[in-house]
Amino acid sequence: MGERVSVMISEEEVENRIREMAEQITKDYAGEELKLICILKGSVFFTTELAKRIDLPVKLDFMSVSSYEGTQSTGRIKIVKDLDDSIAGDNVLIIEDIVDSGRTLSYLLDLLMNRNPKSLRLCTLLDKPDRRVIDVDVDYTGFRIPDEFVVGYGLDYDQRYRALPYIGIMHLD
Ligand code: IMP
Ligand code: MG
């Protein structure tokens, strides 16, 4: 079976957009400290690029979650690796690679809201609105994309293609 990846969003476009997002975030949190929560592993590339461009004191923490697709496709989420530190009193920004059904972000929002952050917002590099099952209010979105399976810039197909420097469409034929 053949696998092919075609460019959807070039490296330059991705990095320009991340710069814009970082500028917006810098303005919105002016005078504050910010904690970025990187959702492993897909958000690693996005998080580091964004963090470098935000002109504020930034802290990083990491969380890993997995989803179970049951027979009913209930899509239950489980924590594989929790945050190292408390977020109580912090300005927290959750960094995701892509919002698809919305299950992961809505789960994380509920979970982290209960830990009493000073503020809690959502940031995603990509959004596939056509696939949404649960409504989530995303504060910062890089690109809205059509319903295609994408890889690169952290996103994987079976753990591969994460290190591509652009966002590509995965073709299986
Ligand atoms: P959600 O909980 O359905 O919103 O799923 C979000 C997660 O599904 C992302 O963090 C990705 O790990 C994965 N995912 C969704 N769409 C894609 C895709 O097109 N390529 C790679 N991973 C994807
Ligand atoms: Mg993910």
CSV table of C-alpha atoms and ligand atoms in Angstrom, one decimal:
chain,number,residue,atom,x,y,z
A,1,MET,CA,0.0,0.0,0.0
A,2,GLY,CA,1.4,3.4,-1.0
A,3,GLU,CA,1.8,6.3,1.3
A,4,ARG,CA,2.3,9.8,0.0
A,5,VAL,CA,2.3,13.2,1.7
A,6,SER,CA,1.5,16.5,-0.1
A,7,VAL,CA,2.1,19.9,1.3
A,8,MET,CA,-1.1,21.6,2.7
A,9,ILE,CA,0.6,24.4,4.7
A,10,SER,CA,4.3,25.3,4.0
A,11,GLU,CA,6.9,25.7,6.7
A,12,GLU,CA,7.0,29.4,6.1
A,13,GLU,CA,3.2,29.8,6.3
A,14,VAL,CA,3.1,27.8,9.6
A,15,GLU,CA,5.9,29.8,11.2
A,16,ASN,CA,4.5,33.2,10.0
A,17,ARG,CA,1.2,32.2,11.5
A,18,ILE,CA,2.8,31.1,14.8
A,19,ARG,CA,4.6,34.4,15.0
A,20,GLU,CA,1.2,36.3,14.6
A,21,MET,CA,-0.3,34.1,17.3
A,22,ALA,CA,2.6,34.8,19.6
A,23,GLU,CA,2.2,38.5,19.1
A,24,GLN,CA,-1.5,38.3,19.9
A,25,ILE,CA,-0.9,36.3,23.0
A,26,THR,CA,1.9,38.7,24.1
A,27,LYS,CA,-0.6,41.6,23.8
A,28,ASP,CA,-3.5,39.7,25.6
A,29,TYR,CA,-1.3,38.7,28.6
A,30,ALA,CA,0.7,42.0,28.8
A,31,GLY,CA,2.3,42.3,32.3
A,32,GLU,CA,1.4,38.8,33.3
A,33,GLU,CA,3.3,35.5,33.5
A,34,LEU,CA,2.0,32.6,31.3
A,35,LYS,CA,2.1,28.8,31.7
A,36,LEU,CA,2.0,26.8,28.5
A,37,ILE,CA,0.6,23.3,28.8
A,38,CYS,CA,2.0,21.2,26.0
A,39,ILE,CA,-0.2,18.2,25.1
A,40,LEU,CA,2.3,15.5,24.1
A,41,LYS,CA,3.4,14.5,21.7
A,42,GLY,CA,1.7,16.3,18.8
A,43,SER,CA,2.0,19.8,20.2
A,44,VAL,CA,5.8,19.7,20.9
A,45,PHE,CA,6.9,21.5,17.8
A,46,PHE,CA,4.1,24.1,18.0
A,47,THR,CA,4.7,24.8,21.7
A,48,THR,CA,8.4,25.4,21.4
A,49,GLU,CA,8.0,27.6,18.3
A,50,LEU,CA,5.2,29.6,20.0
A,51,ALA,CA,7.1,29.8,23.4
A,52,LYS,CA,10.2,31.3,21.7
A,53,ARG,CA,8.1,34.1,20.1
A,54,ILE,CA,6.0,35.1,23.1
A,55,ASP,CA,7.6,38.2,24.7
A,56,LEU,CA,6.6,37.4,28.3
A,57,PRO,CA,7.9,35.3,31.2
A,58,VAL,CA,6.8,31.8,30.0
A,59,LYS,CA,6.7,28.5,32.0
A,60,LEU,CA,6.2,25.1,30.3
A,61,ASP,CA,4.6,22.0,31.6
A,62,PHE,CA,3.6,18.8,29.8
A,63,MET,CA,0.7,16.4,29.8
A,64,SER,CA,0.0,13.3,27.9
A,65,VAL,CA,-3.5,11.9,27.3
A,66,SER,CA,-4.8,9.0,25.3
A,67,SER,CA,-8.3,8.4,24.0
A,68,TYR,CA,-10.1,5.1,23.9
A,69,GLU,CA,-12.5,4.6,21.0
A,70,GLY,CA,-14.9,2.1,22.5
A,71,THR,CA,-17.4,0.1,20.4
A,72,GLN,CA,-19.8,3.0,20.8
A,73,SER,CA,-17.1,5.4,19.9
A,74,THR,CA,-17.5,7.1,23.3
A,75,GLY,CA,-14.0,8.4,23.1
A,76,ARG,CA,-13.1,8.4,26.7
A,77,ILE,CA,-9.9,10.2,27.6
A,78,LYS,CA,-7.3,9.0,30.1
A,79,ILE,CA,-4.3,10.8,31.6
A,80,VAL,CA,-1.0,9.0,30.7
A,81,LYS,CA,1.3,11.7,32.2
A,82,ASP,CA,0.0,14.4,34.4
A,83,LEU,CA,1.5,17.9,34.9
A,84,ASP,CA,4.6,18.1,37.1
A,85,ASP,CA,3.4,21.2,39.0
A,86,SER,CA,0.3,22.8,40.4
A,87,ILE,CA,-1.5,25.3,38.2
A,88,ALA,CA,-3.3,27.0,41.0
A,89,GLY,CA,-3.2,30.8,40.5
A,90,ASP,CA,-1.5,30.5,37.1
A,91,ASN,CA,-2.5,32.0,33.7
A,92,VAL,CA,-2.7,28.7,31.8
A,93,LEU,CA,-2.8,28.2,28.1
A,94,ILE,CA,-3.4,24.7,26.8
A,95,ILE,CA,-1.5,24.1,23.6
A,96,GLU,CA,-3.0,21.5,21.2
A,97,ASP,CA,-1.9,20.3,17.8
A,98,ILE,CA,-5.3,19.8,16.3
A,99,VAL,CA,-9.0,19.9,17.4
A,100,ASP,CA,-11.0,17.2,15.8
A,101,SER,CA,-14.0,15.9,17.7
A,102,GLY,CA,-13.2,18.3,20.5
A,103,ARG,CA,-13.2,15.5,23.1
A,104,THR,CA,-9.6,16.0,24.2
A,105,LEU,CA,-9.9,19.7,24.8
A,106,SER,CA,-13.2,19.6,26.5
A,107,TYR,CA,-11.9,16.9,28.8
A,108,LEU,CA,-8.8,18.9,29.6
A,109,LEU,CA,-10.8,22.1,30.1
A,110,ASP,CA,-13.0,20.4,32.8
A,111,LEU,CA,-10.0,18.7,34.4
A,112,LEU,CA,-7.7,21.8,34.6
A,113,MET,CA,-10.6,24.2,35.6
A,114,ASN,CA,-11.0,22.2,38.8
A,115,ARG,CA,-7.4,22.9,39.7
A,116,ASN,CA,-8.1,26.6,40.2
A,117,PRO,CA,-5.9,28.4,37.7
A,118,LYS,CA,-6.1,32.2,37.6
A,119,SER,CA,-7.2,31.9,33.9
A,120,LEU,CA,-7.5,29.1,31.4
A,121,ARG,CA,-7.5,29.4,27.7
A,122,LEU,CA,-7.2,27.1,24.7
A,123,CYS,CA,-4.8,27.4,21.8
A,124,THR,CA,-4.6,25.1,18.8
A,125,LEU,CA,-2.4,25.1,15.6
A,126,LEU,CA,-5.1,23.4,13.5
A,127,ASP,CA,-8.9,23.1,13.7
A,128,LYS,CA,-11.1,20.7,11.7
A,129,PRO,CA,-14.5,22.2,12.5
A,130,ASP,CA,-16.4,19.7,10.2
A,131,ARG,CA,-15.5,16.9,12.6
A,132,ARG,CA,-16.7,18.5,15.9
A,133,VAL,CA,-18.8,16.4,18.2
A,134,ILE,CA,-18.4,18.4,21.4
A,135,ASP,CA,-18.4,22.2,21.3
A,136,VAL,CA,-15.3,23.8,22.6
A,137,ASP,CA,-14.5,27.5,22.7
A,138,VAL,CA,-10.9,27.8,21.3
A,139,ASP,CA,-9.3,31.1,22.0
A,140,TYR,CA,-6.4,30.9,19.6
A,141,THR,CA,-6.5,29.0,16.3
A,142,GLY,CA,-3.7,28.8,13.8
A,143,PHE,CA,-5.5,27.4,10.7
A,144,ARG,CA,-9.0,26.0,10.0
A,145,ILE,CA,-8.6,23.1,7.7
A,146,PRO,CA,-10.9,20.8,5.7
A,147,ASP,CA,-11.6,17.2,6.9
A,148,GLU,CA,-8.3,15.7,5.7
A,149,PHE,CA,-5.9,13.5,7.7
A,150,VAL,CA,-2.8,15.7,8.2
A,151,VAL,CA,0.7,15.0,9.4
A,152,GLY,CA,3.9,16.9,10.1
A,153,TYR,CA,4.8,19.7,12.5
A,154,GLY,CA,4.3,17.3,15.4
A,155,LEU,CA,1.3,15.4,13.9
A,156,ASP,CA,1.7,11.7,13.3
A,157,TYR,CA,0.4,8.8,11.3
A,158,ASP,CA,1.2,5.7,13.4
A,159,GLN,CA,4.0,7.8,15.1
A,160,ARG,CA,5.6,8.7,11.8
A,161,TYR,CA,6.0,12.0,10.0
A,162,ARG,CA,6.0,14.1,13.2
A,163,ALA,CA,9.3,15.8,12.2
A,164,LEU,CA,8.2,17.1,8.9
A,165,PRO,CA,8.7,20.9,9.0
A,166,TYR,CA,5.4,21.5,7.2
A,167,ILE,CA,1.7,20.4,7.5
A,168,GLY,CA,1.0,17.7,4.9
A,169,ILE,CA,-2.0,15.8,3.7
A,170,MET,CA,-1.6,12.0,4.2
A,171,HIS,CA,-2.6,10.0,1.1
A,172,LEU,CA,-3.1,6.3,1.4
A,173,ASP,CA,-3.5,4.4,-1.8
B,1,IMP,P1,-10.2,15.2,19.4
B,1,IMP,O1,-10.2,14.8,20.9
B,1,IMP,O2,-11.1,14.3,18.6
B,1,IMP,O3,-10.4,16.6,19.2
B,1,IMP,O4,-8.8,14.7,18.9
B,1,IMP,C1,-7.6,15.5,18.9
B,1,IMP,C2,-6.5,14.5,18.7
B,1,IMP,O5,-6.7,13.6,17.6
B,1,IMP,C3,-5.3,15.3,18.3
B,1,IMP,O6,-4.6,15.8,19.4
B,1,IMP,C4,-4.5,14.3,17.4
B,1,IMP,O7,-3.6,13.6,18.2
B,1,IMP,C5,-5.5,13.4,16.8
B,1,IMP,N1,-5.8,13.8,15.4
B,1,IMP,C6,-7.0,14.3,15.0
B,1,IMP,N2,-7.0,14.6,13.7
B,1,IMP,C7,-5.7,14.3,13.3
B,1,IMP,C8,-5.0,14.4,12.0
B,1,IMP,O8,-5.6,14.8,10.9
B,1,IMP,N3,-3.7,14.0,12.0
B,1,IMP,C9,-3.1,13.5,13.1
B,1,IMP,N4,-3.7,13.4,14.3
B,1,IMP,C10,-5.0,13.8,14.4
B,2,MG,MG,-2.8,14.9,20.1
